Amino acid sequence: MPNQQSGHSLLSTRCRPTDGFATRAIRSGQDPCPLTGATIPPIYQTATFTQDAVGVMKSFDYSRTGNPTRLALERQLADLEGGRFGVAFGSGMAAVAGACASLMLGDHVVATSDLYGGTYRFFVDVLGRYGISTTFADTSDLAAVKAAIRPNTRLIWVETPTNPLLRLADIAGIAALKHHGQILAVDNTFCSPFFQTPLAFGADVVVHSTTKYINGHSDVIGGIVITNDERLHERIAFHQNAVGAVPGPQDAYLTLRGTKTLALRMREHERNATAVAKYLEAHEDVSAVFYPGLPSHRDHELACKQQRGFGGVVSFRVRGGAERAHAFAARTRLFNLAVSLGGVESLICIPAHMTHCSVPEARKNQLGITDDLVRLSVGVEDIDDLIADLETALNTTAEEAFAYTSAD
């Protein structure tokens, strides 16, 4: 199998470690093509590559194993995370599975308790069938993480911020708890590498659903696993090739293009999300707001220490319970009622019935993922329009609730 991280003249990079984030996002792994002068890496829409002789190839032989467009994306994103190796997958969940490629029968996982519903399902319903057990712990509490670690713990899986309650985990603190042979993997989807680089705090593996902020336009499904550990990279790349859960060259190209504006977009996402969070916190019809950028957030101090920004996701509880929360989510005009996040357009969802429907009801209630919880992915539209949309929806549902109670 060709080494997908080996040098290739079409995909070299002239970026320096001292170059800024936006420069690296635009330039890493994306030098002009020496054959044609094309400024943008071409879409190598090919399944196979012609060999010079039997077993003699120009770095690539088959696009499941390696493709130049995908390699450019892997190098670009690895550079942005401060990693040596990137392995791209066809979806965020495929990347989650790839990051678990080192696990074997009898291994144990410690995972964040309030993580994405799809990841919970994978750990419980997929890994569980393979004889790999998982303990879910409050990873915002170092004592709880330490207590959950067993002699056979192989992987510590952390989401920070978590989905959908936006709790934070001390990455460096958890890294210090690891024993020899244990892997710390961090799902960095909510922050993106613009706001957080977990490898710098001791993580061994970083995972992204590139569907979200990295691509940023809600038109591609994808994932990436990044590491500095060559052995881990080899195992993950072997899994990628053996399982075949790879992005096509068109998807890799679109994600490459989206990432070039990541710095610009994340600044706007954060600016708008901060304004929305402050608006909601001051609103009498909102009982709680979850956003690490607010001084009232339980992990605000850690966010200031560990992150370079606070992201674009805001969760909150609307007064009036599940009925009003569901009505509110259906009344917005600019916030589309949809799963996913991180696109330029704003989205709204009820996690308990949408993104986390695979989590058992009792567990959701225990975690606080209840029917009155609303999650916003705040886009980059004009902030006055977004707040006006929320205000209209809140007022409309308040009037409906008043009319309903008055009729009784």
Tab-separated table of C-alpha atoms in Angstrom:
chain	number	residue	atom	x	y	z
A	1	MET	CA	0.000	0.000	0.000
A	2	PRO	CA	1.500	3.407	-0.895
A	3	ASN	CA	2.361	5.679	2.001
A	4	GLN	CA	-0.311	8.329	1.685
A	5	GLN	CA	1.802	10.852	3.581
A	6	SER	CA	4.874	10.403	1.373
A	7	GLY	CA	6.058	13.307	-0.719
A	8	HIS	CA	4.261	14.023	-3.962
A	9	SER	CA	5.336	16.846	-6.257
A	10	LEU	CA	1.772	17.929	-6.948
A	11	LEU	CA	0.904	18.251	-3.282
A	12	SER	CA	3.949	19.692	-1.537
A	13	THR	CA	3.619	22.716	0.722
A	14	ARG	CA	5.695	25.827	1.211
A	15	CYS	CA	4.070	26.885	4.468
A	16	ARG	CA	6.246	27.450	7.504
A	17	PRO	CA	5.332	26.572	11.105
A	18	THR	CA	5.337	30.302	11.869
A	19	ASP	CA	2.730	31.112	9.218
A	20	GLY	CA	-0.652	32.217	10.536
A	21	PHE	CA	-3.764	30.053	10.587
A	22	ALA	CA	-5.473	31.679	7.598
A	23	THR	CA	-2.285	31.431	5.540
A	24	ARG	CA	-1.923	27.730	6.288
A	25	ALA	CA	-5.615	27.081	5.617
A	26	ILE	CA	-5.193	28.507	2.127
A	27	ARG	CA	-1.693	27.229	1.321
A	28	SER	CA	-0.946	23.962	3.167
A	29	GLY	CA	-0.606	21.046	0.754
A	30	GLN	CA	-1.814	23.183	-2.128
A	31	ASP	CA	1.098	24.424	-4.222
A	32	PRO	CA	0.361	25.164	-7.892
A	33	CYS	CA	0.499	22.076	-10.094
A	34	PRO	CA	3.974	21.931	-11.697
A	35	LEU	CA	2.571	20.182	-14.781
A	36	THR	CA	-0.170	22.667	-15.664
A	37	GLY	CA	0.276	25.648	-13.346
A	38	ALA	CA	-3.217	25.110	-11.897
A	39	THR	CA	-3.459	27.228	-8.746
A	40	ILE	CA	-6.109	24.995	-7.183
A	41	PRO	CA	-5.458	21.254	-6.646
A	42	PRO	CA	-7.331	19.354	-9.372
A	43	ILE	CA	-10.151	16.932	-8.673
A	44	TYR	CA	-8.548	13.597	-9.480
A	45	GLN	CA	-11.782	11.885	-10.455
A	46	THR	CA	-10.248	8.506	-11.123
A	47	ALA	CA	-10.617	5.066	-9.597
A	48	THR	CA	-7.215	3.752	-10.677
A	49	PHE	CA	-3.784	5.029	-11.713
A	50	THR	CA	-1.663	3.721	-14.620
A	51	GLN	CA	1.586	2.095	-13.496
A	52	ASP	CA	4.943	2.526	-15.253
A	53	ALA	CA	5.624	-1.195	-14.862
A	54	VAL	CA	4.329	-4.044	-12.743
A	55	GLY	CA	4.346	-2.714	-9.175
A	56	VAL	CA	5.991	0.576	-10.233
A	57	MET	CA	3.671	3.514	-9.623
A	58	LYS	CA	3.717	7.297	-9.306
A	59	SER	CA	2.781	7.277	-5.585
A	60	PHE	CA	-0.850	6.197	-6.178
A	61	ASP	CA	-2.410	2.999	-7.497
A	62	TYR	CA	-6.096	2.953	-6.448
A	63	SER	CA	-8.281	5.742	-5.081
A	64	ARG	CA	-9.600	3.781	-2.115
A	65	THR	CA	-6.002	3.524	-0.897
A	66	GLY	CA	-4.948	7.031	-1.831
A	67	ASN	CA	-6.022	9.912	-4.033
A	68	PRO	CA	-4.124	13.180	-4.648
A	69	THR	CA	-7.128	15.402	-3.911
A	70	ARG	CA	-7.809	13.567	-0.661
A	71	LEU	CA	-4.124	13.721	0.270
A	72	ALA	CA	-4.161	17.500	-0.156
A	73	LEU	CA	-7.095	17.686	2.269
A	74	GLU	CA	-5.401	15.370	4.776
A	75	ARG	CA	-2.245	17.487	4.753
A	76	GLN	CA	-4.166	20.742	4.999
A	77	LEU	CA	-6.177	19.667	8.045
A	78	ALA	CA	-3.269	17.946	9.787
A	79	ASP	CA	-1.295	21.179	9.476
A	80	LEU	CA	-4.137	23.248	10.951
A	81	GLU	CA	-4.354	20.915	13.975
A	82	GLY	CA	-0.577	20.956	14.459
A	83	GLY	CA	-0.376	17.275	13.527
A	84	ARG	CA	1.900	15.244	11.276
A	85	PHE	CA	-0.679	12.853	9.848
A	86	GLY	CA	-4.271	13.184	8.688
A	87	VAL	CA	-6.592	10.376	7.571
A	88	ALA	CA	-9.811	11.465	5.846
A	89	PHE	CA	-13.038	9.478	5.995
A	90	GLY	CA	-16.387	9.525	4.234
A	91	SER	CA	-18.267	10.790	7.315
A	92	GLY	CA	-17.718	11.958	10.866
A	93	MET	CA	-18.919	8.607	12.200
A	94	ALA	CA	-16.505	6.769	9.900
A	95	ALA	CA	-13.769	8.927	11.433
A	96	VAL	CA	-14.962	7.973	14.931
A	97	ALA	CA	-14.698	4.310	13.953
A	98	GLY	CA	-11.273	4.902	12.423
A	99	ALA	CA	-10.003	6.548	15.595
A	100	CYS	CA	-10.998	3.344	17.434
A	101	ALA	CA	-9.012	1.130	15.064
A	102	SER	CA	-6.529	0.121	17.791
A	103	LEU	CA	-9.196	-1.366	20.072
A	104	MET	CA	-9.407	-5.133	20.541
A	105	LEU	CA	-11.604	-7.686	22.287
A	106	GLY	CA	-11.561	-7.046	26.033
A	107	ASP	CA	-10.493	-3.402	25.808
A	108	HIS	CA	-12.295	-0.697	27.760
A	109	VAL	CA	-13.228	2.860	26.785
A	110	VAL	CA	-13.905	5.867	29.015
A	111	ALA	CA	-16.111	8.342	27.155
A	112	THR	CA	-17.771	11.688	27.789
A	113	SER	CA	-21.255	11.118	29.207
A	114	ASP	CA	-23.158	13.772	27.216
A	115	LEU	CA	-21.666	13.206	23.786
A	116	TYR	CA	-23.220	13.128	20.334
A	117	GLY	CA	-25.953	10.506	20.023
A	118	GLY	CA	-24.323	8.789	17.048
A	119	THR	CA	-21.074	8.342	18.952
A	120	TYR	CA	-22.962	6.960	21.957
A	121	ARG	CA	-24.699	4.466	19.672
A	122	PHE	CA	-21.367	3.391	18.142
A	123	PHE	CA	-19.736	2.773	21.522
A	124	VAL	CA	-22.721	0.904	22.973
A	125	ASP	CA	-24.302	-0.923	20.035
A	126	VAL	CA	-21.281	-1.517	17.782
A	127	LEU	CA	-18.188	-1.761	19.985
A	128	GLY	CA	-20.256	-3.527	22.634
A	129	ARG	CA	-20.961	-6.375	20.182
A	130	TYR	CA	-17.214	-6.741	19.643
A	131	GLY	CA	-16.530	-7.257	23.333
A	132	ILE	CA	-15.299	-3.704	23.934
A	133	SER	CA	-16.946	-2.065	26.945
A	134	THR	CA	-17.514	1.645	27.602
A	135	THR	CA	-17.900	3.611	30.822
A	136	PHE	CA	-19.511	7.024	30.370
A	137	ALA	CA	-18.126	9.624	32.754
A	138	ASP	CA	-18.451	13.345	33.374
A	139	THR	CA	-15.214	14.361	31.677
A	140	SER	CA	-15.537	17.876	33.065
A	141	ASP	CA	-14.633	16.267	36.424
A	142	LEU	CA	-11.059	14.933	36.537
A	143	ALA	CA	-11.860	12.828	39.602
A	144	ALA	CA	-14.695	11.135	37.719
A	145	VAL	CA	-12.392	10.373	34.785
A	146	LYS	CA	-9.712	8.964	37.081
A	147	ALA	CA	-12.283	6.770	38.855
A	148	ALA	CA	-13.557	5.417	35.522
A	149	ILE	CA	-10.137	4.307	34.246
A	150	ARG	CA	-9.498	0.559	34.563
A	151	PRO	CA	-6.406	-1.592	33.998
A	152	ASN	CA	-7.816	-2.568	30.569
A	153	THR	CA	-8.748	0.988	29.552
A	154	ARG	CA	-7.266	1.555	26.129
A	155	LEU	CA	-9.071	4.700	24.967
A	156	ILE	CA	-10.292	7.876	26.671
A	157	TRP	CA	-12.777	9.635	24.396
A	158	VAL	CA	-13.551	13.276	25.058
A	159	GLU	CA	-15.927	15.764	23.478
A	160	THR	CA	-15.142	19.331	24.454
A	161	PRO	CA	-17.351	21.296	24.216
A	162	THR	CA	-19.962	18.564	24.487
A	163	ASN	CA	-22.992	18.151	22.285
A	164	PRO	CA	-25.494	19.598	23.163
A	165	LEU	CA	-24.810	20.983	26.678
A	166	LEU	CA	-21.451	22.587	25.846
A	167	ARG	CA	-19.581	21.330	28.897
A	168	LEU	CA	-15.810	21.445	28.740
A	169	ALA	CA	-13.115	18.956	29.647
A	170	ASP	CA	-9.604	19.878	30.779
A	171	ILE	CA	-7.620	18.205	27.981
A	172	ALA	CA	-4.221	18.645	29.641
A	173	GLY	CA	-5.622	17.428	32.962
A	174	ILE	CA	-7.035	14.276	31.391
A	175	ALA	CA	-3.829	13.686	29.420
A	176	ALA	CA	-1.964	13.688	32.742
A	177	LEU	CA	-4.188	10.840	33.988
A	178	LYS	CA	-3.256	8.506	31.126
A	179	HIS	CA	-1.212	5.378	31.763
A	180	HIS	CA	1.214	3.829	29.310
A	181	GLY	CA	-0.551	2.472	26.243
A	182	GLN	CA	-3.700	4.524	26.693
A	183	ILE	CA	-4.928	6.850	23.949
A	184	LEU	CA	-6.635	10.188	24.500
A	185	ALA	CA	-8.905	11.087	21.588
A	186	VAL	CA	-10.662	14.456	21.418
A	187	ASP	CA	-13.627	15.247	19.205
A	188	ASN	CA	-12.862	18.835	18.233
A	189	THR	CA	-15.818	19.338	15.892
A	190	PHE	CA	-17.518	22.127	17.869
A	191	CYS	CA	-14.424	24.334	18.122
A	192	SER	CA	-12.617	23.517	14.863
A	193	PRO	CA	-8.816	23.902	14.814
A	194	PHE	CA	-9.276	27.658	14.593
A	195	PHE	CA	-10.412	27.833	18.215
A	196	GLN	CA	-8.786	24.741	19.755
A	197	THR	CA	-5.864	22.393	19.025
A	198	PRO	CA	-6.084	19.416	21.416
A	199	LEU	CA	-2.754	17.877	20.333
A	200	ALA	CA	-1.030	20.862	21.941
A	201	PHE	CA	-2.611	19.893	25.287
A	202	GLY	CA	-1.570	16.253	25.213
A	203	ALA	CA	-4.235	14.539	23.118
A	204	ASP	CA	-3.016	11.652	20.968
A	205	VAL	CA	-5.791	11.826	18.393
A	206	VAL	CA	-8.104	14.582	17.164
A	207	VAL	CA	-11.352	13.772	15.367
A	208	HIS	CA	-13.627	16.037	13.329
A	209	SER	CA	-16.844	15.691	11.497
A	210	THR	CA	-15.634	17.824	8.593
A	211	THR	CA	-19.284	18.053	7.582
A	212	LYS	CA	-19.566	20.812	10.165
A	213	TYR	CA	-17.365	23.914	10.525
A	214	ILE	CA	-14.417	22.683	8.478
A	215	ASN	CA	-16.415	22.406	5.266
A	216	GLY	CA	-18.870	24.997	6.531
A	217	HIS	CA	-21.437	24.954	3.730
A	218	SER	CA	-23.676	21.984	4.576
A	219	ASP	CA	-23.043	20.313	1.220
A	220	VAL	CA	-20.501	17.569	2.041
A	221	ILE	CA	-20.387	14.670	4.501
A	222	GLY	CA	-16.904	13.860	5.791
A	223	GLY	CA	-14.547	13.224	8.688
A	224	ILE	CA	-10.858	13.368	9.601
A	225	VAL	CA	-8.570	11.770	12.182
A	226	ILE	CA	-5.305	13.569	12.986
A	227	THR	CA	-2.344	12.416	15.055
A	228	ASN	CA	1.370	12.944	15.606
A	229	ASP	CA	1.926	9.271	16.453
A	230	GLU	CA	3.231	7.375	13.423
A	231	ARG	CA	2.138	3.980	14.745
A	232	LEU	CA	-1.380	5.225	15.407
A	233	HIS	CA	-1.457	6.780	11.961
A	234	GLU	CA	-0.456	3.490	10.354
A	235	ARG	CA	-3.243	1.618	12.142
A	236	ILE	CA	-5.849	4.253	11.266
A	237	ALA	CA	-4.705	4.430	7.629
A	238	PHE	CA	-4.804	0.619	7.406
A	239	HIS	CA	-8.382	0.709	8.755
A	240	GLN	CA	-9.298	3.427	6.244
A	241	ASN	CA	-7.997	1.351	3.340
A	242	ALA	CA	-9.320	-1.995	4.579
A	243	VAL	CA	-12.823	-0.735	5.359
A	244	GLY	CA	-12.960	1.698	2.454
A	245	ALA	CA	-14.886	4.454	4.229
A	246	VAL	CA	-13.195	7.190	2.208
A	247	PRO	CA	-14.419	10.502	0.815
A	248	GLY	CA	-14.576	10.788	-2.954
A	249	PRO	CA	-12.329	13.336	-4.683
A	250	GLN	CA	-15.248	15.719	-5.297
A	251	ASP	CA	-16.072	15.740	-1.572
A	252	ALA	CA	-12.403	16.205	-0.693
A	253	TYR	CA	-12.189	19.129	-3.112
A	254	LEU	CA	-15.259	20.845	-1.677
A	255	THR	CA	-13.941	20.409	1.864
A	256	LEU	CA	-10.555	21.805	0.824
A	257	ARG	CA	-12.321	24.822	-0.622
A	258	GLY	CA	-14.507	25.301	2.441
A	259	THR	CA	-11.550	25.133	4.822
A	260	LYS	CA	-9.835	28.043	3.097
A	261	THR	CA	-12.383	30.423	4.634
A	262	LEU	CA	-12.487	28.721	8.057
A	263	ALA	CA	-10.787	31.614	9.850
A	264	LEU	CA	-13.192	34.166	8.379
A	265	ARG	CA	-16.254	32.073	9.092
A	266	MET	CA	-15.349	31.119	12.666
A	267	ARG	CA	-14.879	34.758	13.631
A	268	GLU	CA	-18.379	35.545	12.354
A	269	HIS	CA	-19.924	32.430	13.901
A	270	GLU	CA	-18.481	33.402	17.274
A	271	ARG	CA	-19.481	37.059	16.981
A	272	ASN	CA	-23.073	36.150	16.133
A	273	ALA	CA	-23.282	33.339	18.707
A	274	THR	CA	-22.035	35.637	21.459
A	275	ALA	CA	-24.695	38.218	20.580
A	276	VAL	CA	-27.409	35.539	20.483
A	277	ALA	CA	-26.289	34.046	23.814
A	278	LYS	CA	-26.351	37.467	25.502
A	279	TYR	CA	-29.786	38.206	24.035
A	280	LEU	CA	-31.190	34.889	25.268
A	281	GLU	CA	-29.603	35.210	28.715
A	282	ALA	CA	-31.381	38.546	29.197
A	283	HIS	CA	-34.758	37.274	27.944
A	284	GLU	CA	-37.404	36.574	30.583
A	285	ASP	CA	-38.776	33.599	28.622
A	286	VAL	CA	-35.426	31.764	28.716
A	287	SER	CA	-34.544	29.874	31.891
A	288	ALA	CA	-30.957	28.803	31.089
A	289	VAL	CA	-28.329	29.452	28.400
A	290	PHE	CA	-25.329	27.220	27.671
A	291	TYR	CA	-22.480	28.992	25.875
A	292	PRO	CA	-18.830	28.914	27.031
A	293	GLY	CA	-18.351	32.530	26.010
A	294	LEU	CA	-20.693	33.755	28.740
A	295	PRO	CA	-19.041	34.548	32.084
A	296	SER	CA	-21.987	32.735	33.699
A	297	HIS	CA	-21.046	29.453	32.012
A	298	ARG	CA	-19.729	26.869	34.473
A	299	ASP	CA	-16.560	26.271	32.393
A	300	HIS	CA	-15.953	29.812	31.155
A	301	GLU	CA	-12.556	30.076	32.860
A	302	LEU	CA	-11.366	26.818	31.303
A	303	ALA	CA	-12.663	27.943	27.918
A	304	CYS	CA	-10.576	31.109	28.167
A	305	LYS	CA	-7.513	29.031	29.042
A	306	GLN	CA	-7.897	26.140	26.602
A	307	GLN	CA	-9.656	27.700	23.625
A	308	ARG	CA	-8.944	30.718	21.448
A	309	GLY	CA	-12.657	31.388	21.015
A	310	PHE	CA	-16.064	30.051	21.960
A	311	GLY	CA	-17.621	28.720	18.770
A	312	GLY	CA	-21.007	29.116	17.141
A	313	VAL	CA	-23.306	26.716	19.030
A	314	VAL	CA	-25.693	27.964	21.719
A	315	SER	CA	-28.105	25.779	23.686
A	316	PHE	CA	-30.862	27.039	25.978
A	317	ARG	CA	-34.061	26.147	27.785
A	318	VAL	CA	-37.222	28.053	26.973
A	319	ARG	CA	-39.794	28.617	29.701
A	320	GLY	CA	-43.004	26.722	29.102
A	321	GLY	CA	-41.549	23.232	28.814
A	322	ALA	CA	-41.445	20.823	25.895
A	323	GLU	CA	-44.598	22.053	24.173
A	324	ARG	CA	-43.362	25.602	23.894
A	325	ALA	CA	-39.813	24.559	22.957
A	326	HIS	CA	-41.122	22.433	20.098
A	327	ALA	CA	-43.448	25.211	18.934
A	328	PHE	CA	-40.622	27.740	19.130
A	329	ALA	CA	-38.324	25.552	17.011
A	330	ALA	CA	-41.050	25.340	14.352
A	331	ARG	CA	-41.737	29.111	14.299
A	332	THR	CA	-38.322	30.479	13.308
A	333	ARG	CA	-37.876	31.809	9.793
A	334	LEU	CA	-34.083	32.050	9.409
A	335	PHE	CA	-33.131	29.221	11.772
A	336	ASN	CA	-33.918	26.108	9.714
A	337	LEU	CA	-35.332	23.207	11.743
A	338	ALA	CA	-32.652	20.616	10.965
A	339	VAL	CA	-29.931	18.434	12.441
A	340	SER	CA	-26.230	19.194	11.905
A	341	LEU	CA	-24.359	22.419	12.599
A	342	GLY	CA	-21.447	24.537	11.472
A	343	GLY	CA	-22.789	25.741	8.128
A	344	VAL	CA	-23.050	29.368	7.123
A	345	GLU	CA	-26.833	29.137	7.547
A	346	SER	CA	-28.396	29.086	11.024
A	347	LEU	CA	-30.080	25.897	12.240
A	348	ILE	CA	-32.291	25.008	15.193
A	349	CYS	CA	-33.085	21.608	16.686
A	350	ILE	CA	-34.506	19.824	19.706
A	351	PRO	CA	-31.624	17.430	20.561
A	352	ALA	CA	-33.739	15.017	22.602
A	353	HIS	CA	-35.795	14.147	19.512
A	354	MET	CA	-33.315	14.840	16.735
A	355	THR	CA	-29.544	14.530	17.239
A	356	HIS	CA	-29.821	12.351	20.369
A	357	CYS	CA	-32.815	10.160	19.592
A	358	SER	CA	-30.573	7.054	19.790
A	359	VAL	CA	-29.833	7.754	23.477
A	360	PRO	CA	-32.230	6.013	25.915
A	361	GLU	CA	-34.868	8.297	27.421
A	362	ALA	CA	-33.799	7.716	31.028
A	363	ARG	CA	-30.207	8.536	30.171
A	364	LYS	CA	-31.181	11.747	28.366
A	365	ASN	CA	-33.210	12.882	31.370
A	366	GLN	CA	-30.307	12.100	33.672
A	367	LEU	CA	-27.943	14.181	31.534
A	368	GLY	CA	-30.345	17.100	31.134
A	369	ILE	CA	-31.026	16.504	27.440
A	370	THR	CA	-34.714	17.088	27.967
A	371	ASP	CA	-37.576	18.131	25.697
A	372	ASP	CA	-37.258	21.795	26.654
A	373	LEU	CA	-33.629	22.005	25.473
A	374	VAL	CA	-33.088	23.878	22.200
A	375	ARG	CA	-29.791	23.902	20.284
A	376	LEU	CA	-28.853	26.643	17.847
A	377	SER	CA	-26.119	26.525	15.255
A	378	VAL	CA	-25.673	30.246	14.753
A	379	GLY	CA	-24.738	31.061	11.181
A	380	VAL	CA	-23.156	34.108	9.596
A	381	GLU	CA	-26.300	35.997	8.542
A	382	ASP	CA	-26.799	39.576	9.735
A	383	ILE	CA	-27.055	39.422	13.509
A	384	ASP	CA	-29.970	41.871	13.695
A	385	ASP	CA	-31.998	39.552	11.454
A	386	LEU	CA	-31.164	36.501	13.555
A	387	ILE	CA	-32.144	38.134	16.832
A	388	ALA	CA	-35.335	39.522	15.289
A	389	ASP	CA	-36.195	35.987	14.138
A	390	LEU	CA	-35.716	34.596	17.650
A	391	GLU	CA	-37.702	37.458	19.150
A	392	THR	CA	-40.624	36.886	16.783
A	393	ALA	CA	-40.671	33.154	17.518
A	394	LEU	CA	-40.527	33.722	21.273
A	395	ASN	CA	-43.298	36.299	21.147
A	396	THR	CA	-45.473	34.125	18.908
A	397	THR	CA	-45.197	31.089	21.164
A	398	ALA	CA	-45.809	33.271	24.240
A	399	GLU	CA	-49.038	34.587	22.703
A	400	GLU	CA	-50.117	31.055	21.754
A	401	ALA	CA	-49.406	29.783	25.267
A	402	PHE	CA	-51.375	32.676	26.779
A	403	ALA	CA	-54.335	32.027	24.457
A	404	TYR	CA	-54.272	28.333	25.331
A	405	THR	CA	-54.260	28.927	29.100
A	406	SER	CA	-56.919	31.650	28.788
A	407	ALA	CA	-59.207	29.231	26.929
A	408	ASP	CA	-58.938	26.823	29.856
